[in-house]
C-alpha cells in the first residue's frame, strides 16, 4: 500500500509539473505573439487576402487581435466607391471550452454596415471589371445523400451568446434614373447548435429614425416620383430543428 501511494504521489507531481509547463508555454506564446506577428504586419496581409477573395480593393483602418479572446476591426471599406463599409466588427470568443467539445462565441457585433449598389448600363459595381454576365447552365439534379433528419455535420457544439448587426443601411442606384435607400434595420440573434440539436432565435426590427427626419425608406426617380415613409416592422425566427422553423412578425 505504501509503495502504491508513493506512485500515486509521483503521478500527481508529474502531472502538476506537466500542466504548469503547458501553462508557461501558452503564456510565453501569448506574450511573444505581438512581436512575432505584430498588427502592422498582419493588417496588410489581411487586406491583400480579402481583396483577392472578394475581387475588390479592401482597406482596414484599425485592427486589434487577441488570439484567445477575439478580434476587432474598425472602418472596413470594400470597393472604390465604396461598395461596402462597416464602422466596426467585433468577434469575442472563449476558447477555454474547446477541450469539452464546445466553441463559445460571446458576441459578434457588426456596427453600421452600409451597402451601396450601383448599376450602370446593366453592370453592377460588385462585378469585376470586364466580367460578363454569367449564363446559367442546366445541371443534373444532385443525388440526395443519406443523412439523419435534423442533424448537422458539426464536430463540436457551437454556442452563440449574442449576435447583432446594428443600423443596416442599403443604397441602390440604377443608371441615375432610380435611387432607393433603406436605413435603420437591426438584426439580433442567439443560439446553440450541434450535430444533433439546434436552438436558435433571431429578430429583425425596423423602426422610424430618431431624428427630425424619421423616414427610413425612400425612393426617387428621374421623372419626378419621390416617396418617403417611416416603416415599423418586426420579424422573429425560432428554430428548434433545421426542418422546423417558425417565422412570426407584425
C-alpha positions as semicolon CSV with decimal commas, in nm:
position;residue;x (nm);y (nm);z (nm)
1;X;0,000;0,000;0,000
2;X;0,287;0,236;0,087
3;X;0,455;0,171;-0,250
4;X;0,123;0,223;-0,432
5;X;0,060;0,551;-0,252
6;X;0,411;0,664;-0,342
7;X;0,345;0,601;-0,712
8;X;0,020;0,797;-0,691
9;X;0,204;1,092;-0,537
10;X;0,466;1,077;-0,810
11;X;0,198;1,072;-1,080
12;X;0,028;1,374;-0,926
13;X;0,363;1,551;-0,904
14;X;0,450;1,476;-1,268
15;X;0,101;1,578;-1,374
16;X;0,127;1,907;-1,186
17;X;0,464;1,983;-1,347
18;X;0,324;1,892;-1,689
19;X;0,021;2,123;-1,652
20;X;0,243;2,402;-1,518
21;X;0,482;2,359;-1,811
22;X;0,198;2,376;-2,065
23;X;0,059;2,688;-1,893
24;X;0,402;2,855;-1,906
25;X;0,443;2,769;-2,273
26;X;0,098;2,911;-2,355
27;X;0,175;3,226;-2,159
28;X;0,505;3,270;-2,344
29;X;0,327;3,217;-2,675
30;X;0,067;3,482;-2,594
31;X;0,338;3,729;-2,484
32;X;0,552;3,660;-2,791
33;X;0,265;3,672;-3,043
34;X;0,253;4,053;-3,079
35;X;0,630;4,056;-3,151
36;X;0,628;3,762;-3,393
37;X;0,312;3,875;-3,574
38;X;0,255;4,246;-3,499
39;X;-0,073;4,402;-3,611
40;X;0,113;4,632;-3,851
41;X;0,243;4,320;-4,026
42;X;-0,086;4,130;-4,024
43;X;-0,307;4,418;-4,142
44;X;-0,169;4,448;-4,498
45;X;-0,174;4,068;-4,532
46;X;-0,542;4,057;-4,431
47;X;-0,624;4,342;-4,671
48;X;-0,444;4,166;-4,955
49;X;-0,612;3,829;-4,899
50;X;-0,959;3,983;-4,861
51;X;-0,907;4,191;-5,176
52;X;-0,810;3,881;-5,370
53;X;-1,103;3,677;-5,236
54;X;-1,365;3,949;-5,293
55;X;-1,209;4,077;-5,618
56;X;-1,248;4,427;-5,476
57;X;-0,995;4,653;-5,301
58;X;-1,028;4,619;-4,923
59;X;-0,888;4,860;-4,664
60;X;-0,889;4,833;-4,284
61;X;-0,826;5,141;-4,070
62;X;-0,772;4,962;-3,738
63;X;-0,715;4,607;-3,617
64;X;-0,686;4,453;-3,268
65;X;-0,622;4,080;-3,225
66;X;-0,624;3,869;-2,911
67;X;-0,564;3,507;-3,004
68;X;-0,752;3,371;-2,702
69;X;-1,038;3,620;-2,677
70;X;-1,119;3,778;-3,012
71;X;-1,067;4,038;-3,279
72;X;-1,189;4,390;-3,352
73;X;-1,175;4,550;-3,698
74;X;-1,250;4,920;-3,747
75;X;-1,360;5,112;-4,055
76;X;-1,362;4,839;-4,319
77;X;-1,408;4,954;-4,679
78;X;-1,470;4,726;-4,976
79;X;-1,458;4,866;-5,329
80;X;-1,364;5,207;-5,463
81;X;-1,691;5,399;-5,406
82;X;-1,701;5,210;-5,158
83;X;-1,931;4,920;-5,233
84;X;-1,946;4,827;-4,862
85;X;-1,827;4,999;-4,550
86;X;-1,855;4,884;-4,190
87;X;-1,789;5,111;-3,894
88;X;-1,666;4,826;-3,674
89;X;-1,672;4,448;-3,643
90;X;-1,619;4,272;-3,310
91;X;-1,573;3,898;-3,262
92;X;-1,540;3,792;-2,898
93;X;-1,495;3,422;-2,823
94;X;-1,388;3,191;-2,541
95;X;-1,154;2,904;-2,628
96;X;-1,140;2,758;-2,277
97;X;-1,439;2,531;-2,353
98;X;-1,280;2,367;-2,658
99;X;-1,144;2,077;-2,454
100;X;-1,504;2,000;-2,360
101;X;-1,607;1,996;-2,726
102;X;-1,774;2,336;-2,718
103;X;-1,693;2,659;-2,903
104;X;-1,835;2,959;-2,718
105;X;-1,880;3,284;-2,908
106;X;-1,960;3,556;-2,659
107;X;-2,059;3,818;-2,913
108;X;-2,045;3,916;-3,276
109;X;-2,127;4,281;-3,336
110;X;-2,136;4,445;-3,678
111;X;-2,190;4,819;-3,638
112;X;-2,340;5,035;-3,913
113;X;-2,275;4,835;-4,231
114;X;-2,360;5,042;-4,540
115;X;-2,403;4,871;-4,877
116;X;-2,403;5,085;-5,193
117;X;-2,530;4,904;-5,503
118;X;-2,486;5,093;-5,829
119;X;-2,589;4,969;-6,173
120;X;-2,454;5,138;-6,487
121;X;-2,588;5,006;-6,817
122;X;-2,668;4,672;-6,659
123;X;-2,331;4,629;-6,487
124;X;-2,328;4,639;-6,107
125;X;-2,040;4,777;-5,905
126;X;-1,986;4,443;-5,729
127;X;-1,893;4,282;-6,061
128;X;-1,527;4,269;-6,157
129;X;-1,424;4,498;-6,447
130;X;-1,497;4,326;-6,777
131;X;-1,677;4,039;-6,604
132;X;-1,952;3,915;-6,837
133;X;-2,291;3,818;-6,708
134;X;-2,280;3,452;-6,613
135;X;-2,512;3,227;-6,808
136;X;-2,683;2,963;-6,605
137;X;-2,632;2,615;-6,738
138;X;-2,883;2,340;-6,669
139;X;-2,741;2,089;-6,430
140;X;-2,844;1,739;-6,348
141;X;-3,024;1,702;-6,016
142;X;-2,784;1,607;-5,740
143;X;-2,826;1,277;-5,570
144;X;-2,955;1,306;-5,218
145;X;-2,705;1,186;-4,963
146;X;-2,827;0,971;-4,683
147;X;-2,846;1,170;-4,365
148;X;-3,040;1,174;-4,044
149;X;-3,327;1,420;-4,023
150;X;-3,246;1,736;-3,831
151;X;-2,875;1,657;-3,795
152;X;-2,589;1,890;-3,882
153;X;-2,234;1,772;-3,969
154;X;-2,062;1,963;-3,689
155;X;-1,761;1,824;-3,499
156;X;-1,845;2,022;-3,184
157;X;-2,117;2,228;-3,023
158;X;-2,126;2,597;-3,110
159;X;-2,279;2,842;-2,862
160;X;-2,358;3,191;-2,986
161;X;-2,446;3,411;-2,691
162;X;-2,505;3,736;-2,877
163;X;-2,511;3,839;-3,242
164;X;-2,606;4,186;-3,359
165;X;-2,599;4,389;-3,680
166;X;-2,681;4,749;-3,594
167;X;-2,825;5,015;-3,823
168;X;-2,800;4,845;-4,162
169;X;-2,805;5,095;-4,450
170;X;-2,878;4,996;-4,811
171;X;-2,846;5,236;-5,105
172;X;-2,944;5,137;-5,459
173;X;-2,893;5,347;-5,774
174;X;-2,971;5,240;-6,132
175;X;-2,832;5,442;-6,424
176;X;-2,902;5,773;-6,248
177;X;-3,267;5,702;-6,315
178;X;-3,383;5,537;-5,994
179;X;-3,248;5,551;-5,640
180;X;-3,366;5,398;-5,313
181;X;-3,244;5,398;-4,953
182;X;-3,324;5,179;-4,652
183;X;-3,185;5,278;-4,313
184;X;-3,215;5,167;-3,952
185;X;-3,256;4,790;-3,992
186;X;-3,133;4,589;-3,690
187;X;-3,078;4,213;-3,653
188;X;-3,018;4,027;-3,325
189;X;-2,970;3,654;-3,274
190;X;-2,854;3,391;-3,029
191;X;-2,848;3,015;-3,020
192;X;-2,679;2,682;-2,979
193;X;-2,612;2,424;-3,248
194;X;-2,453;2,081;-3,252
195;X;-2,462;1,771;-3,472
196;X;-2,791;1,655;-3,322
197;X;-2,952;1,966;-3,170
198;X;-3,048;2,318;-3,269
199;X;-3,182;2,602;-3,060
200;X;-3,181;2,931;-3,248
201;X;-3,373;3,257;-3,228
202;X;-3,342;3,582;-3,420
203;X;-3,525;3,912;-3,452
204;X;-3,521;4,169;-3,730
205;X;-3,657;4,514;-3,648
206;X;-3,709;4,830;-3,850
207;X;-3,821;5,145;-3,671
208;X;-3,852;5,512;-3,772
209;X;-3,531;5,709;-3,732
210;X;-3,483;5,908;-3,413
211;X;-3,421;6,239;-3,585
212;X;-3,603;6,538;-3,731
213;X;-3,644;6,328;-4,048
214;X;-3,787;5,991;-3,931
215;X;-3,819;5,839;-4,279
216;X;-3,624;5,514;-4,303
217;X;-3,729;5,418;-4,656
218;X;-3,710;5,649;-4,956
219;X;-3,745;5,611;-5,332
220;X;-3,699;5,860;-5,614
221;X;-3,687;5,852;-5,993
222;X;-3,568;6,091;-6,257
223;X;-3,922;6,153;-6,383
224;X;-4,006;6,328;-6,055
225;X;-4,158;6,046;-5,849
226;X;-4,048;6,064;-5,487
227;X;-4,168;5,853;-5,195
228;X;-4,065;5,870;-4,829
229;X;-4,207;5,664;-4,548
230;X;-4,137;5,570;-4,187
231;X;-4,177;5,194;-4,166
232;X;-4,210;4,995;-3,845
233;X;-4,186;4,618;-3,853
234;X;-4,057;4,324;-3,651
235;X;-3,989;3,969;-3,763
236;X;-3,893;3,682;-3,533
237;X;-3,741;3,347;-3,624
238;X;-3,740;3,048;-3,390
239;X;-3,580;2,716;-3,483
240;X;-3,562;2,403;-3,271
241;X;-3,478;2,182;-3,568
242;X;-3,337;2,253;-3,915
243;X;-3,657;2,109;-4,065
244;X;-3,894;2,315;-3,848
245;X;-3,856;2,694;-3,849
246;X;-4,119;2,926;-3,708
247;X;-4,149;3,279;-3,850
248;X;-4,372;3,544;-3,694
249;X;-4,398;3,916;-3,748
250;X;-4,601;4,230;-3,745
